[in-house]
Every structure is written in C-alpha cells, then in structure tokens.
Short mmCIF file of C-alpha atoms in Angstrom, two decimals:
data_model
loop_
_atom_site.label_atom_id
_atom_site.label_comp_id
_atom_site.label_asym_id
_atom_site.label_seq_id
_atom_site.Cartn_x
_atom_site.Cartn_y
_atom_site.Cartn_z
CA UNK D 1 -20.80 -13.38 1.13
CA UNK D 2 -17.33 -14.15 2.51
CA UNK D 3 -14.45 -15.90 0.88
CA UNK D 4 -12.01 -17.71 3.14
CA UNK D 5 -8.67 -15.93 2.94
CA UNK D 6 -6.56 -18.77 4.26
CA UNK D 7 -3.03 -17.59 5.03
CA UNK D 8 -3.68 -14.13 3.57
CA UNK D 9 -4.99 -11.81 6.30
CA UNK D 10 -2.40 -9.28 5.26
CA UNK D 11 -2.92 -9.40 1.49
CA UNK D 12 -6.54 -8.93 0.35
CA UNK D 13 -7.55 -10.66 -2.89
CA UNK D 14 -6.71 -8.71 -6.01
CA UNK D 15 -9.82 -7.29 -7.70
CA UNK D 16 -10.57 -8.60 -11.15
CA UNK D 17 -8.79 -6.58 -13.79
CA UNK D 18 -6.54 -4.84 -11.27
CA UNK D 19 -3.44 -3.33 -12.77
CA UNK D 20 -0.18 -5.06 -11.99
CA UNK D 21 2.12 -2.17 -12.82
CA UNK D 22 4.37 -0.88 -10.07
CA UNK D 23 3.38 2.70 -9.13
CA UNK D 24 5.57 5.45 -10.57
CA UNK D 25 6.31 6.67 -7.04
CA UNK D 26 7.90 3.33 -6.17
CA UNK D 27 10.08 3.37 -9.31
CA UNK D 28 11.13 6.97 -8.62
CA UNK D 29 12.02 6.19 -5.00
CA UNK D 30 13.87 3.10 -6.20
CA UNK D 31 15.94 5.27 -8.56
CA UNK D 32 16.66 7.69 -5.69
CA UNK D 33 17.77 4.81 -3.45
CA UNK D 34 19.88 3.27 -6.22
CA UNK D 35 21.81 6.49 -6.85
CA UNK D 36 22.09 7.27 -3.13
CA UNK D 37 23.39 3.78 -2.36
CA UNK D 38 26.04 4.13 -5.06
CA UNK D 39 27.12 7.31 -3.28
CA UNK D 40 27.05 5.87 0.25
CA UNK D 41 28.64 2.52 -0.61
CA UNK D 42 31.50 4.27 -2.39
CA UNK D 43 32.42 5.78 0.97
CA UNK D 44 31.64 2.64 2.98
CA UNK D 45 33.93 0.57 0.77
CA UNK D 46 37.00 2.78 1.25
CA UNK D 47 36.38 4.22 4.71
CA UNK D 48 38.12 1.43 6.69
CA UNK D 49 41.16 1.70 4.41
CA UNK D 50 41.13 5.50 4.62
CA UNK D 51 40.80 5.67 8.40
CA UNK D 52 42.99 2.72 9.42
CA UNK D 53 45.66 2.75 6.72
CA UNK D 54 45.49 6.36 5.58
CA UNK D 55 45.00 8.21 8.88
CA UNK D 56 46.38 5.61 11.28
CA UNK D 57 43.28 4.99 13.41
CA UNK D 58 43.31 1.72 15.28
CA UNK D 59 40.66 -0.89 14.43
CA UNK D 60 39.23 -0.34 17.92
CA UNK D 61 38.79 3.40 17.25
CA UNK D 62 37.17 2.75 13.88
CA UNK D 63 34.89 0.07 15.33
CA UNK D 64 33.82 2.41 18.11
CA UNK D 65 32.94 5.21 15.68
CA UNK D 66 31.09 2.94 13.26
CA UNK D 67 29.20 1.00 15.94
CA UNK D 68 28.14 4.10 17.84
CA UNK D 69 26.74 5.85 14.80
CA UNK D 70 25.02 2.72 13.47
CA UNK D 71 23.27 2.30 16.81
CA UNK D 72 22.18 5.93 16.81
CA UNK D 73 20.60 5.48 13.35
CA UNK D 74 17.96 3.18 14.79
CA UNK D 75 16.82 5.79 17.30
CA UNK D 76 16.82 8.68 14.83
CA UNK D 77 14.25 6.79 12.73
CA UNK D 78 11.65 7.56 15.38
CA UNK D 79 12.25 11.28 14.88
CA UNK D 80 11.98 10.97 11.12
CA UNK D 81 8.71 9.04 11.34
CA UNK D 82 7.16 11.49 13.79
CA UNK D 83 8.13 14.53 11.73
CA UNK D 84 6.80 12.96 8.54
CA UNK D 85 3.41 12.14 10.06
CA UNK D 86 2.88 15.73 11.19
CA UNK D 87 0.97 17.19 8.27
CA UNK D 88 1.90 14.33 5.95
CA UNK D 89 5.28 15.82 5.03
CA UNK D 90 6.85 12.52 4.02
CA UNK D 91 8.69 13.90 1.01
CA UNK D 92 10.05 16.92 2.89
CA UNK D 93 11.48 14.83 5.71
CA UNK D 94 12.91 12.28 3.26
CA UNK D 95 14.45 15.16 1.29
CA UNK D 96 16.13 16.49 4.44
CA UNK D 97 17.57 13.05 5.17
CA UNK D 98 18.90 12.47 1.66
CA UNK D 99 20.38 15.98 1.49
CA UNK D 100 22.09 15.62 4.87
CA UNK D 101 23.68 12.32 3.79
CA UNK D 102 24.90 13.88 0.55
CA UNK D 103 26.42 16.85 2.40
CA UNK D 104 28.20 14.46 4.75
CA UNK D 105 30.40 13.36 1.81
CA UNK D 106 31.39 16.99 1.35
CA UNK D 107 32.22 17.05 5.06
CA UNK D 108 34.61 14.14 4.58
CA UNK D 109 36.23 16.01 1.71
CA UNK D 110 36.69 19.16 3.79
CA UNK D 111 37.70 17.42 7.04
CA UNK D 112 41.28 17.15 5.83
CA UNK D 113 42.03 14.12 7.99
CA UNK D 114 40.84 15.72 11.24
CA UNK D 115 39.24 13.07 13.45
CA UNK D 116 36.58 15.47 14.77
CA UNK D 117 35.55 16.47 11.24
CA UNK D 118 35.37 12.84 10.13
CA UNK D 119 33.29 11.92 13.18
CA UNK D 120 30.90 14.81 12.49
CA UNK D 121 30.56 13.74 8.85
CA UNK D 122 29.82 10.13 9.83
CA UNK D 123 27.25 11.36 12.34
CA UNK D 124 25.56 13.48 9.65
CA UNK D 125 25.43 10.52 7.28
CA UNK D 126 23.85 8.22 9.87
CA UNK D 127 21.46 10.97 10.96
CA UNK D 128 20.34 11.48 7.37
CA UNK D 129 19.87 7.76 6.82
CA UNK D 130 17.84 7.40 9.99
CA UNK D 131 15.61 10.38 9.22
CA UNK D 132 14.75 9.37 5.66
CA UNK D 133 14.06 5.63 6.05
CA UNK D 134 10.58 5.64 7.61
CA UNK D 135 9.14 8.48 5.45
CA UNK D 136 10.46 6.76 2.32
CA UNK D 137 8.89 3.42 3.25
CA UNK D 138 5.65 5.20 4.18
CA UNK D 139 5.55 6.81 0.72
CA UNK D 140 5.98 3.37 -0.84
CA UNK D 141 3.21 1.83 1.28
CA UNK D 142 0.84 4.71 0.47
CA UNK D 143 1.52 4.67 -3.26
CA UNK D 144 -0.73 1.73 -4.16
CA UNK D 145 -3.33 -0.75 -2.89
CA UNK D 146 -2.34 -3.00 0.03
CA UNK D 147 -2.54 -6.18 -2.05
CA UNK D 148 0.42 -5.06 -4.22
CA UNK D 149 2.76 -3.84 -1.50
CA UNK D 150 4.92 -6.96 -1.50
CA UNK D 151 5.88 -6.46 -5.12
CA UNK D 152 6.28 -2.70 -4.64
CA UNK D 153 8.75 -3.14 -1.79
CA UNK D 154 10.48 -5.92 -3.71
CA UNK D 155 11.08 -3.63 -6.69
CA UNK D 156 12.38 -0.86 -4.44
CA UNK D 157 14.70 -3.16 -2.50
CA UNK D 158 16.03 -4.67 -5.74
CA UNK D 159 16.92 -1.21 -7.07
CA UNK D 160 18.39 -0.25 -3.70
CA UNK D 161 20.57 -3.37 -3.69
CA UNK D 162 21.73 -2.64 -7.23
CA UNK D 163 23.17 0.62 -5.95
CA UNK D 164 24.82 -1.18 -3.05
CA UNK D 165 26.56 -3.51 -5.51
CA UNK D 166 27.65 -0.73 -7.88
CA UNK D 167 28.99 1.57 -5.15
CA UNK D 168 32.12 -0.42 -4.20
CA UNK D 169 32.90 -1.05 -7.87
CA UNK D 170 32.67 2.69 -8.56
CA UNK D 171 34.89 3.49 -5.57
CA UNK D 172 37.65 1.13 -6.63
CA UNK D 173 37.40 2.38 -10.21
CA UNK D 174 37.96 5.94 -8.98
CA UNK D 175 40.87 4.84 -6.78
CA UNK D 176 42.44 2.99 -9.69
CA UNK D 177 42.05 5.99 -12.03
CA UNK D 178 43.39 8.50 -9.50
CA UNK D 179 46.21 6.47 -7.94
CA UNK D 180 44.49 5.98 -4.57
CA UNK D 181 43.21 9.53 -4.14
CA UNK D 182 40.54 9.16 -1.45
CA UNK D 183 39.47 12.79 -1.91
CA UNK D 184 38.40 11.93 -5.45
CA UNK D 185 36.14 9.17 -4.10
CA UNK D 186 34.53 11.60 -1.65
CA UNK D 187 34.03 14.20 -4.41
CA UNK D 188 32.39 11.73 -6.80
CA UNK D 189 30.26 10.37 -3.96
CA UNK D 190 29.10 13.89 -3.08
CA UNK D 191 28.06 14.62 -6.68
CA UNK D 192 26.27 11.28 -6.96
CA UNK D 193 24.41 11.95 -3.69
CA UNK D 194 23.24 15.32 -5.00
CA UNK D 195 21.92 13.56 -8.12
CA UNK D 196 19.81 11.33 -5.87
CA UNK D 197 18.40 14.41 -4.10
CA UNK D 198 17.57 15.97 -7.48
CA UNK D 199 15.73 12.82 -8.59
CA UNK D 200 13.68 12.95 -5.39
CA UNK D 201 12.71 16.59 -5.95
CA UNK D 202 11.78 16.15 -9.62
CA UNK D 203 10.11 12.73 -9.79
CA UNK D 204 8.69 11.81 -6.38
CA UNK D 205 5.26 13.40 -5.74
CA UNK D 206 4.73 15.32 -2.54
CA UNK D 207 1.89 13.11 -1.38
CA UNK D 208 0.71 9.61 -2.23
CA UNK D 209 -2.96 8.62 -2.30
CA UNK D 210 -3.83 6.67 0.81
CA UNK D 211 -5.16 3.15 0.17
CA UNK D 212 -8.05 1.73 2.16
CA UNK D 213 -6.85 1.12 5.72
CA UNK D 214 -8.10 -1.78 7.79
CA UNK D 215 -10.12 -1.06 10.87
CA UNK D 216 -7.57 0.87 12.93
CA UNK D 217 -9.20 3.91 14.58
CA UNK D 218 -7.38 7.05 13.52
CA UNK D 219 -7.09 8.41 17.07
CA UNK D 220 -5.14 5.44 18.36
CA UNK D 221 -1.36 5.17 18.30
CA UNK D 222 0.42 2.36 16.51
CA UNK D 223 1.44 0.63 19.73
CA UNK D 224 -2.18 0.47 20.87
CA UNK D 225 -3.18 -1.57 17.84
CA UNK D 226 -3.10 -5.33 18.68
CA UNK D 227 -2.20 -6.43 15.14
CA UNK D 228 0.72 -3.99 14.93
CA UNK D 229 1.95 -4.99 18.38
CA UNK D 230 2.04 -8.62 17.31
CA UNK D 231 4.09 -7.74 14.24
CA UNK D 232 6.46 -5.64 16.36
CA UNK D 233 6.87 -8.40 18.96
CA UNK D 234 7.57 -11.04 16.32
CA UNK D 235 10.04 -8.87 14.40
CA UNK D 236 11.88 -7.92 17.60
CA UNK D 237 11.98 -11.49 18.87
CA UNK D 238 13.37 -12.77 15.58
CA UNK D 239 15.78 -9.83 15.42
CA UNK D 240 17.19 -10.74 18.84
CA UNK D 241 17.95 -14.23 17.48
CA UNK D 242 19.76 -12.82 14.42
CA UNK D 243 23.52 -12.76 14.98
CA UNK D 244 24.51 -10.48 12.10
CA UNK D 245 26.10 -11.15 8.73
CA UNK D 246 29.58 -10.11 9.82
CA UNK D 247 29.79 -13.01 12.26
CA UNK D 248 28.70 -15.45 9.56
CA UNK D 249 31.37 -14.09 7.22
CA UNK D 250 33.97 -14.38 9.98
CA UNK D 251 32.98 -18.02 10.53
CA UNK D 252 33.42 -18.65 6.79
CA UNK D 253 36.76 -16.85 6.75
CA UNK D 254 38.07 -18.88 9.67
CA UNK D 255 36.78 -22.15 8.29
CA UNK D 256 38.42 -21.65 4.90
CA UNK D 257 41.35 -19.52 6.10
CA UNK D 258 40.49 -16.95 3.44
CA UNK D 259 43.03 -14.20 2.74
CA UNK D 260 41.88 -10.84 4.18
CA UNK D 261 41.76 -9.36 0.68
CA UNK D 262 38.94 -11.73 -0.28
CA UNK D 263 36.85 -11.09 2.84
CA UNK D 264 35.06 -7.98 1.44
CA UNK D 265 33.79 -10.06 -1.49
CA UNK D 266 31.62 -12.31 0.70
CA UNK D 267 28.77 -9.77 1.17
CA UNK D 268 28.51 -9.40 -2.61
CA UNK D 269 27.26 -12.99 -2.88
CA UNK D 270 24.39 -12.44 -0.45
CA UNK D 271 23.58 -9.06 -2.03
CA UNK D 272 23.37 -10.67 -5.47
CA UNK D 273 20.92 -13.25 -4.18
CA UNK D 274 18.87 -10.50 -2.55
CA UNK D 275 18.82 -8.54 -5.82
CA UNK D 276 17.64 -11.54 -7.86
CA UNK D 277 15.00 -12.73 -5.39
CA UNK D 278 13.54 -9.46 -4.01
CA UNK D 279 10.85 -8.99 -6.66
CA UNK D 280 9.80 -12.69 -6.89
CA UNK D 281 9.59 -12.83 -3.09
CA UNK D 282 7.39 -9.74 -3.08
CA UNK D 283 5.08 -11.24 -5.68
CA UNK D 284 4.78 -14.47 -3.71
CA UNK D 285 4.00 -12.47 -0.56
CA UNK D 286 1.20 -10.67 -2.40
CA UNK D 287 -0.27 -14.00 -3.47
CA UNK D 288 -0.02 -16.08 -0.31
CA UNK D 289 0.18 -13.37 2.37
CA UNK D 290 3.24 -11.81 3.98
CA UNK D 291 3.25 -13.85 7.19
CA UNK D 292 4.49 -17.10 5.62
CA UNK D 293 7.30 -15.59 3.48
CA UNK D 294 8.51 -13.54 6.44
CA UNK D 295 8.80 -16.63 8.61
CA UNK D 296 10.21 -18.70 5.73
CA UNK D 297 12.98 -16.13 5.31
CA UNK D 298 14.03 -16.63 8.93
CA UNK D 299 13.84 -20.38 8.36
CA UNK D 300 16.39 -19.85 5.56
CA UNK D 301 18.60 -17.98 8.04
CA UNK D 302 18.30 -20.92 10.42
CA UNK D 303 19.43 -23.10 7.53
CA UNK D 304 22.52 -20.90 7.13
CA UNK D 305 23.34 -21.42 10.81
CA UNK D 306 22.90 -25.18 10.40
CA UNK D 307 25.16 -25.29 7.33
CA UNK D 308 27.92 -23.48 9.21
CA UNK D 309 27.78 -26.13 11.92
CA UNK D 310 29.12 -28.53 9.27
CA UNK D 311 32.75 -28.55 8.11
CA UNK D 312 33.28 -25.38 6.04
CA UNK D 313 34.04 -25.88 2.35
CA UNK D 314 33.32 -23.92 -0.81
CA UNK D 315 29.89 -25.58 -1.30
CA UNK D 316 29.15 -24.53 2.28
CA UNK D 317 30.01 -20.93 1.41
CA UNK D 318 27.73 -20.97 -1.63
CA UNK D 319 24.87 -22.41 0.42
CA UNK D 320 25.26 -19.84 3.21
CA UNK D 321 25.37 -16.90 0.81
CA UNK D 322 22.34 -18.21 -1.10
CA UNK D 323 20.37 -18.69 2.12
CA UNK D 324 21.28 -15.17 3.24
CA UNK D 325 19.97 -13.84 -0.06
CA UNK D 326 16.69 -15.71 0.50
CA UNK D 327 16.54 -14.36 4.05
CA UNK D 328 16.80 -10.71 3.05
CA UNK D 329 14.54 -11.02 0.01
CA UNK D 330 11.80 -12.66 2.09
CA UNK D 331 11.96 -10.40 5.14
CA UNK D 332 13.15 -6.84 4.50
CA UNK D 333 10.49 -5.39 2.20
CA UNK D 334 7.97 -8.08 3.12
CA UNK D 335 7.93 -6.90 6.75
CA UNK D 336 7.13 -3.33 5.65
CA UNK D 337 4.38 -4.67 3.38
CA UNK D 338 2.99 -6.71 6.28
CA UNK D 339 2.88 -3.78 8.70
CA UNK D 340 1.90 -0.98 6.32
CA UNK D 341 -1.80 -1.77 5.84
CA UNK D 342 -2.28 -2.22 9.59
CA UNK D 343 -1.31 1.41 10.25
CA UNK D 344 -3.57 4.41 9.51
CA UNK D 345 -2.24 6.71 6.82
CA UNK D 346 -1.52 9.61 9.14
CA UNK D 347 0.53 7.37 11.45
CA UNK D 348 2.18 5.25 8.76
CA UNK D 349 5.70 6.72 8.91
CA UNK D 350 5.81 6.80 12.72
CA UNK D 351 4.56 3.23 13.02
CA UNK D 352 7.07 1.90 10.50
CA UNK D 353 9.82 3.81 12.34
CA UNK D 354 8.85 2.11 15.60
CA UNK D 355 8.96 -1.28 13.88
CA UNK D 356 12.32 -0.61 12.22
CA UNK D 357 13.82 0.71 15.45
CA UNK D 358 12.59 -2.23 17.52
CA UNK D 359 13.99 -4.70 15.03
CA UNK D 360 17.33 -2.86 14.73
CA UNK D 361 17.85 -2.61 18.49
CA UNK D 362 16.94 -6.27 18.89
CA UNK D 363 19.52 -7.21 16.25
CA UNK D 364 22.16 -5.15 18.05
CA UNK D 365 21.32 -7.08 21.22
CA UNK D 366 21.50 -10.40 19.36
CA UNK D 367 24.86 -9.55 17.80
CA UNK D 368 26.29 -8.47 21.15
CA UNK D 369 25.04 -11.66 22.80
CA UNK D 370 26.55 -13.85 20.11
CA UNK D 371 29.85 -12.00 20.35
CA UNK D 372 29.93 -12.58 24.10
CA UNK D 373 29.02 -16.25 23.68
CA UNK D 374 31.76 -16.70 21.06
CA UNK D 375 34.29 -15.05 23.38
CA UNK D 376 33.46 -17.14 26.45
CA UNK D 377 32.28 -20.46 24.97
CA UNK D 378 33.87 -20.67 21.53
CA UNK D 379 32.34 -20.42 18.07
CA UNK D 380 30.75 -23.89 17.99
CA UNK D 381 28.68 -23.62 21.18
CA UNK D 382 27.82 -20.02 20.36
CA UNK D 383 26.46 -21.01 16.95
CA UNK D 384 24.46 -23.90 18.44
CA UNK D 385 22.96 -21.47 20.94
CA UNK D 386 22.06 -19.00 18.18
CA UNK D 387 20.42 -21.75 16.12
CA UNK D 388 18.33 -22.96 19.05
CA UNK D 389 17.34 -19.37 19.91
CA UNK D 390 16.23 -18.71 16.32
CA UNK D 391 14.26 -21.95 16.20
CA UNK D 392 12.47 -20.96 19.41
CA UNK D 393 11.83 -17.45 18.09
CA UNK D 394 10.33 -18.92 14.90
CA UNK D 395 7.99 -21.16 16.85
CA UNK D 396 6.88 -18.26 19.04
CA UNK D 397 6.46 -15.89 16.07
CA UNK D 398 4.23 -18.41 14.31
CA UNK D 399 1.83 -17.98 17.22
CA UNK D 400 2.37 -14.24 17.69
CA UNK D 401 1.82 -12.94 14.17
CA UNK D 402 -1.78 -12.08 13.18
CA UNK D 403 -3.78 -15.17 12.30
CA UNK D 404 -5.76 -15.62 9.06
CA UNK D 405 -9.16 -14.00 9.00
CA UNK D 406 -12.08 -13.92 6.54
CA UNK D 407 -12.09 -10.96 4.19
CA UNK D 408 -15.48 -9.60 2.98
CA UNK D 409 -15.86 -9.56 -0.77
CA UNK D 410 -18.91 -7.84 -2.31
CA UNK D 411 -21.10 -10.13 -4.37
CA UNK D 412 -20.92 -9.53 -8.12
CA UNK D 413 -23.99 -8.75 -10.15
CA UNK D 414 -23.91 -12.07 -11.98
CA UNK D 415 -23.44 -14.18 -8.85
CA UNK D 416 -26.17 -16.73 -8.37
CA UNK D 417 -27.94 -16.73 -5.01
CA UNK D 418 -26.83 -19.35 -2.54
CA UNK D 419 -29.23 -22.17 -1.89
CA UNK D 420 -31.09 -21.84 1.41
#
C-alpha cells in the first residue's frame, strides 16, 4: 500500500517507536563547532580594530583582504568535499580544516604586525573553514535516518551559533582584562581552537553509519541527479536575490543614525533569533518536509526587505532582526537536510560542497549587484529591486524544487485487507 506524503517528499514518515534522540555524533560535532566558533569569533570581533586602528590599514585594504579570502572559502569547499568522499575520510579532512584554522590564530600571534604574515594567517583560516564545512555536514547527514535530519542540523546550528555569540564577549573580556592587548586575544583564541580539535579527535567517530539513500545510482555524480540539480538551482537562484546582512544593517544604521559603536551589536539580535529558532525549525521541517520551511525562510527575508521600505524606527529594527533570525533558522540547516538524502553516501560531502559553493557564489553576486544598484540608483530603488527579485526567485523556486511524491510504506501485520 502507499500513503500520500503530501508536502513531504524529502522527509519520510517516522517509523512507529522511532527514537527521537539526537545522535551522539551530532552533539559532538556541535560541541566542536561551538568551541571553534568561540575561537574564530574572538578574532573576527577584534580584527577590524587591530588592523585599522592598531596597524593603520585603510578600510579599503581591510575590505580587500576580507572579501578576497571570504570568496576563496566558497571554492575551497569543493576540495574539502572531494577529499572527504575519497575513501570516506570525512573526519580526517574535517580534522585538517579545524587544525589549520586553529594554527592560523598562532600565525596572527607570530606575525608581529607584518601585513604579509597577517594575510597568510587569514588565508589559512579561510582555507581551514572551507575544507572542513562539507565533511562536517556530511558526517551530520550520515549520522541518523533521513527523517530526523532537520532536527539534527537544527541542534548543530544552534550550538554553532552559541559559539558565535560567546566569541565576541570573550574577546572583549580579554581586552578589558589585559588593557587592549590584542596578542592576548590571539593566544586565548589559539588555545580555544586547539580544544575544539581535541574534542573532534576524542568524541567524533571516524565513520557514521549510512542511512538508506533514495534511488540515486551510486555511479552517477551529484550534478547528474535531477532532484539534486533542482535543489542546487533553487538555492542558487534564491542566493542571487539575497543582498547580505551587512547591507540591511547599514540601512538600519542610516535610518536611525546609529552611533558607530552600536553598529556591531545589530548582528547579535539576528543571531539570538537564529539560536532560539534553529531546533524548532528543524523539527517542523522533519514533520512537514524541508521544502516549505526553506521557502518560508526566504519569505521571511522578503518581509525584512519590505519592512525596511517603511520609515525606520526601533520597532522596524526589532522586526528586521526577528525576520533575519527566522530566515537563517529555516534555511541554513534545513537546506543541508533537504539535499543530504538525495545524495549517495559516498558522494555526500562532495555534493553538499557543490551546493554550498553554488549558494555562496550566488550570494556574492547578489551582494555585488545590490551594492552597484545602491551606488547608481540610491538605497530606495535598490531595495525595491532586491525585493522584486527575491519575490520572483521565490515563485520560480516553488516550481523548481522537487515536488511531493508518494512514499511506499510496508503494510503492518495487523492491517486489514483493502476492500476490492
């Protein structure tokens, strides 16, 4: 017999009596990400001050360094995914990425203010982040049955975001205790990063049991699978219509004439919403399917654009930050949970890397386009254009993403036969 799986092609029904506990691998990887994000965000929080105020770099020089290395991260993910899929060495490749990022903090400590040393350290950090992302997400997706992946990714992303919130607080605590000694921040960050590597070695298993994979032939690449291609097209299309948080924060800052000192606090509001909503959003995605929450998250982003078209006031700020939290909670881990079961186990990391890279490059394109539109047309017309582009991308993605399909469910022993 078949049960209609309306709206849930990507989340098979949970078997009766199935355990609802999050796999230990997911919790361990969440702890690794939490500690690593504390380490990385400590540096991220003070790096602009250190480079611009401490070393005298111009904002243009700092923006060039940061933008170049962030763009390179997207491409390095492909390498990490490919290496991880060769022989199933997901943990080894993730270990290399985490270790390289931790050592980059030591590089900042030893650079002594030399621009070349700082650039090399930033490159190592971005390289490590790019290498580890796809193998880590593949380990999460292989750690449990497909119908629980939404919650699994939600738990991981919530722990990851906790580290991102604690990192800046730790950095400023160290600066306060050491009278603005940036070297102390780099030293503490390095030690914290090594702790994350140690947690990975001790508590993350080398291999995760592969769940049942839907009918994707093992000899075919990810891009040859129609369902995966649809997910990639939709994610890239929506990414190209995403203008980037920094522009939204700049629009808020200009609308309220916020002092520069308060500007770094704006991302904390969205991150808090993400932290609170990540696990509930994952659970909802497991129940109703990942397609609807993923699109609903982008609808929330469209709502943020619409709110900013109104006169900016403090209620506007609260609404925008809340909608951004909904956006990230409903899309980040949910997208990985949507794509994971489509990919065969031995191509899981590489396929997720392709998806992450396509989305990241599309977002870079979208941010660049919005920046150009703002420069030539002004912020109002640019925001209207972005809103219309996102609305069109949502309508197209509704048609592009895999449609609902019946899922076979074996008849139980006590089922009564159907009437002829």
